[in-house]
Amino acid sequence: MPMRWKRAMITWSSQSVVAQRVLYGVRISFGFVLLLFADAVMRLRRVQDEKTKSRLIDDHAICQQKVQQFYAQRNTYLTGITMFLGLILISTHSLIGQIVTNSNASTAPRLVTSGPGSSKAEVEKLKSKLADANKEIEDLKKKDRDMETLKKQADSSHREYMRLADECDRLQKLVDSNSESKKDA
């Protein structure tokens, strides 16, 4: 089958209301099968308990017990496999829907830029955005250099202030010591 037909069928099945209703019915039947599975497991357990509790000698009764065990095991396996296949069906349908959604999203930009004039306009728009971004980067670099210069100036001013404060303290102590020596004399 051609790929285009397959894509159309998959798209229809992932977006169709009928397919959604069928999937809803599958989910409901999955619930019923789950109940049947639980019943089959309980019946199998009951048959096995009866087999261990009773000591039958009659061939007909032994044969009847084995038939019941066979039916219980068969029902357990059938409902288990049905549940497993239902889960696979539901998972596959949801995965296909996601794939179709993602492929439609990825092909949409290609359809827009495939026109004769649209790609040049798109390129020009992107070039102008790139030029604006480069200009903004240069402005930020200039601001960064200005900030570094300001930090260096503030650091040198702080060092000079600290040097002057230390010198002022030294001179203050010198003046205080001179005034004390004059008072003593």
CSV table of C-alpha atoms in Angstrom, one decimal:
chain,number,residue,atom,x,y,z
A,1,MET,CA,0.0,0.0,0.0
A,2,PRO,CA,1.4,3.5,-0.8
A,3,MET,CA,2.7,5.5,2.1
A,4,ARG,CA,0.2,8.3,1.4
A,5,TRP,CA,-2.7,5.9,1.8
A,6,LYS,CA,-1.3,4.5,5.0
A,7,ARG,CA,-0.8,8.0,6.4
A,8,ALA,CA,-4.4,9.0,5.5
A,9,MET,CA,-5.7,5.8,7.2
A,10,ILE,CA,-3.7,6.4,10.3
A,11,THR,CA,-4.7,10.0,10.5
A,12,TRP,CA,-8.3,9.1,10.1
A,13,SER,CA,-8.2,6.4,12.7
A,14,SER,CA,-6.4,8.7,15.2
A,15,GLN,CA,-8.9,11.6,14.7
A,16,SER,CA,-12.1,9.9,13.8
A,17,VAL,CA,-15.1,10.0,16.2
A,18,VAL,CA,-16.0,6.4,15.1
A,19,ALA,CA,-12.5,5.1,16.0
A,20,GLN,CA,-12.7,6.9,19.3
A,21,ARG,CA,-16.0,5.2,20.1
A,22,VAL,CA,-14.6,1.9,19.1
A,23,LEU,CA,-11.7,2.5,21.4
A,24,TYR,CA,-14.1,3.4,24.2
A,25,GLY,CA,-15.9,0.1,23.6
A,26,VAL,CA,-12.6,-1.7,23.8
A,27,ARG,CA,-11.9,-0.1,27.1
A,28,ILE,CA,-15.3,-1.1,28.5
A,29,SER,CA,-14.9,-4.7,27.2
A,30,PHE,CA,-11.4,-4.7,28.8
A,31,GLY,CA,-13.1,-4.0,32.2
A,32,PHE,CA,-15.5,-6.9,31.6
A,33,VAL,CA,-12.6,-9.2,30.6
A,34,LEU,CA,-10.8,-8.1,33.8
A,35,LEU,CA,-13.8,-9.3,35.8
A,36,LEU,CA,-13.9,-12.6,33.9
A,37,PHE,CA,-10.1,-13.0,34.6
A,38,ALA,CA,-10.6,-12.5,38.3
A,39,ASP,CA,-13.5,-15.0,38.3
A,40,ALA,CA,-11.4,-17.5,36.3
A,41,VAL,CA,-8.5,-17.2,38.8
A,42,MET,CA,-10.9,-17.7,41.8
A,43,ARG,CA,-12.5,-20.7,40.1
A,44,LEU,CA,-9.1,-22.2,39.3
A,45,ARG,CA,-8.0,-21.8,42.9
A,46,ARG,CA,-11.3,-23.4,44.1
A,47,VAL,CA,-10.8,-26.4,41.8
A,48,GLN,CA,-7.3,-26.9,43.0
A,49,ASP,CA,-8.4,-26.6,46.7
A,50,GLU,CA,-11.1,-29.2,46.1
A,51,LYS,CA,-8.5,-31.5,44.4
A,52,THR,CA,-6.2,-31.3,47.4
A,53,LYS,CA,-9.0,-31.8,50.0
A,54,SER,CA,-10.8,-34.7,48.4
A,55,ARG,CA,-9.4,-38.2,47.9
A,56,LEU,CA,-11.3,-39.7,45.1
A,57,ILE,CA,-11.1,-43.3,44.1
A,58,ASP,CA,-13.8,-43.4,41.4
A,59,ASP,CA,-12.4,-42.9,37.9
A,60,HIS,CA,-15.3,-40.9,36.7
A,61,ALA,CA,-15.0,-38.4,39.6
A,62,ILE,CA,-11.2,-38.1,39.0
A,63,CYS,CA,-11.9,-37.5,35.3
A,64,GLN,CA,-14.6,-34.9,36.1
A,65,GLN,CA,-12.2,-33.1,38.5
A,66,LYS,CA,-9.5,-33.0,35.8
A,67,VAL,CA,-12.0,-31.6,33.3
A,68,GLN,CA,-13.0,-28.9,35.7
A,69,GLN,CA,-9.3,-28.0,36.3
A,70,PHE,CA,-8.7,-27.9,32.5
A,71,TYR,CA,-11.6,-25.6,31.9
A,72,ALA,CA,-10.5,-23.3,34.8
A,73,GLN,CA,-7.0,-23.1,33.4
A,74,ARG,CA,-8.2,-22.6,29.9
A,75,ASN,CA,-10.5,-19.7,31.0
A,76,THR,CA,-7.6,-18.1,33.0
A,77,TYR,CA,-5.3,-18.3,30.0
A,78,LEU,CA,-7.8,-17.0,27.5
A,79,THR,CA,-8.9,-14.0,29.6
A,80,GLY,CA,-5.3,-13.2,30.5
A,81,ILE,CA,-4.3,-13.2,26.8
A,82,THR,CA,-7.3,-11.2,25.9
A,83,MET,CA,-6.5,-8.6,28.5
A,84,PHE,CA,-2.9,-8.4,27.3
A,85,LEU,CA,-3.9,-8.0,23.7
A,86,GLY,CA,-6.4,-5.3,24.7
A,87,LEU,CA,-3.7,-3.4,26.5
A,88,ILE,CA,-1.5,-3.7,23.4
A,89,LEU,CA,-4.3,-2.4,21.2
A,90,ILE,CA,-5.0,0.6,23.4
A,91,SER,CA,-1.3,1.4,23.7
A,92,THR,CA,-0.6,1.1,20.0
A,93,HIS,CA,-3.6,3.3,19.1
A,94,SER,CA,-2.4,6.0,21.5
A,95,LEU,CA,1.2,5.8,20.2
A,96,ILE,CA,0.1,6.0,16.6
A,97,GLY,CA,-2.0,9.1,17.5
A,98,GLN,CA,1.0,10.7,19.1
A,99,ILE,CA,3.2,9.9,16.1
A,100,VAL,CA,0.6,11.4,13.7
A,101,THR,CA,0.4,14.5,15.9
A,102,ASN,CA,4.1,15.0,16.0
A,103,SER,CA,4.6,14.3,12.3
A,104,ASN,CA,1.9,16.9,11.4
A,105,ALA,CA,3.6,19.4,13.7
A,106,SER,CA,7.0,18.8,12.1
A,107,THR,CA,5.7,19.0,8.5
A,108,ALA,CA,3.7,22.2,9.1
A,109,PRO,CA,6.7,24.6,9.0
A,110,ARG,CA,7.9,23.0,5.8
A,111,LEU,CA,4.6,23.7,4.1
A,112,VAL,CA,4.7,27.3,5.1
A,113,THR,CA,8.2,28.0,3.8
A,114,SER,CA,7.7,26.0,0.6
A,115,GLY,CA,6.2,29.0,-1.3
A,116,PRO,CA,8.3,31.0,-3.8
A,117,GLY,CA,8.2,34.3,-1.9
A,118,SER,CA,7.8,33.1,1.6
A,119,SER,CA,11.3,31.7,2.1
A,120,LYS,CA,13.0,35.0,1.1
A,121,ALA,CA,10.8,37.0,3.4
A,122,GLU,CA,11.5,34.4,6.2
A,123,VAL,CA,15.3,34.7,5.6
A,124,GLU,CA,15.2,38.5,5.7
A,125,LYS,CA,13.1,38.4,8.9
A,126,LEU,CA,15.6,36.0,10.5
A,127,LYS,CA,18.5,38.2,9.3
A,128,SER,CA,17.0,41.2,10.9
A,129,LYS,CA,16.4,39.3,14.1
A,130,LEU,CA,20.0,38.2,14.1
A,131,ALA,CA,21.3,41.7,13.5
A,132,ASP,CA,19.1,42.9,16.4
A,133,ALA,CA,20.4,40.2,18.6
A,134,ASN,CA,24.1,41.0,17.7
A,135,LYS,CA,23.5,44.7,18.5
A,136,GLU,CA,22.0,43.7,21.8
A,137,ILE,CA,25.0,41.5,22.6
A,138,GLU,CA,27.4,44.4,21.8
A,139,ASP,CA,25.4,46.7,24.1
A,140,LEU,CA,25.5,44.2,26.9
A,141,LYS,CA,29.3,43.7,26.4
A,142,LYS,CA,29.8,47.5,26.5
A,143,LYS,CA,27.7,47.7,29.7
A,144,ASP,CA,29.8,44.9,31.1
A,145,ARG,CA,33.0,46.7,30.4
A,146,ASP,CA,31.6,49.9,31.9
A,147,MET,CA,30.6,47.9,35.0
A,148,GLU,CA,34.1,46.5,35.3
A,149,THR,CA,35.6,50.0,35.0
A,150,LEU,CA,33.2,51.3,37.6
A,151,LYS,CA,34.2,48.4,40.0
A,152,LYS,CA,37.9,49.2,39.5
A,153,GLN,CA,37.2,52.9,40.2
A,154,ALA,CA,35.2,52.1,43.3
A,155,ASP,CA,37.9,49.7,44.5
A,156,SER,CA,40.7,52.3,44.1
A,157,SER,CA,38.5,55.0,45.8
A,158,HIS,CA,38.0,52.6,48.7
A,159,ARG,CA,41.7,51.9,49.0
A,160,GLU,CA,42.5,55.7,48.9
A,161,TYR,CA,39.8,56.4,51.5
A,162,MET,CA,41.2,53.6,53.8
A,163,ARG,CA,44.8,55.0,53.3
A,164,LEU,CA,43.6,58.5,54.2
A,165,ALA,CA,41.7,57.3,57.2
A,166,ASP,CA,44.8,55.4,58.5
A,167,GLU,CA,46.9,58.5,57.9
A,168,CYS,CA,44.3,60.7,59.7
A,169,ASP,CA,44.3,58.2,62.7
A,170,ARG,CA,48.1,58.3,62.8
A,171,LEU,CA,48.2,62.1,62.7
A,172,GLN,CA,45.4,62.3,65.4
A,173,LYS,CA,47.5,60.1,67.6
A,174,LEU,CA,50.5,62.2,67.0
A,175,VAL,CA,48.7,65.4,67.9
A,176,ASP,CA,47.2,63.7,71.0
A,177,SER,CA,50.6,62.5,72.1
A,178,ASN,CA,52.1,66.1,71.6
A,179,SER,CA,49.3,67.7,73.5
A,180,GLU,CA,49.8,65.2,76.4
A,181,SER,CA,53.5,65.9,76.5
A,182,LYS,CA,52.9,69.7,76.6
A,183,LYS,CA,50.4,69.2,79.5
A,184,ASP,CA,53.1,67.2,81.4
A,185,ALA,CA,55.7,69.8,80.9
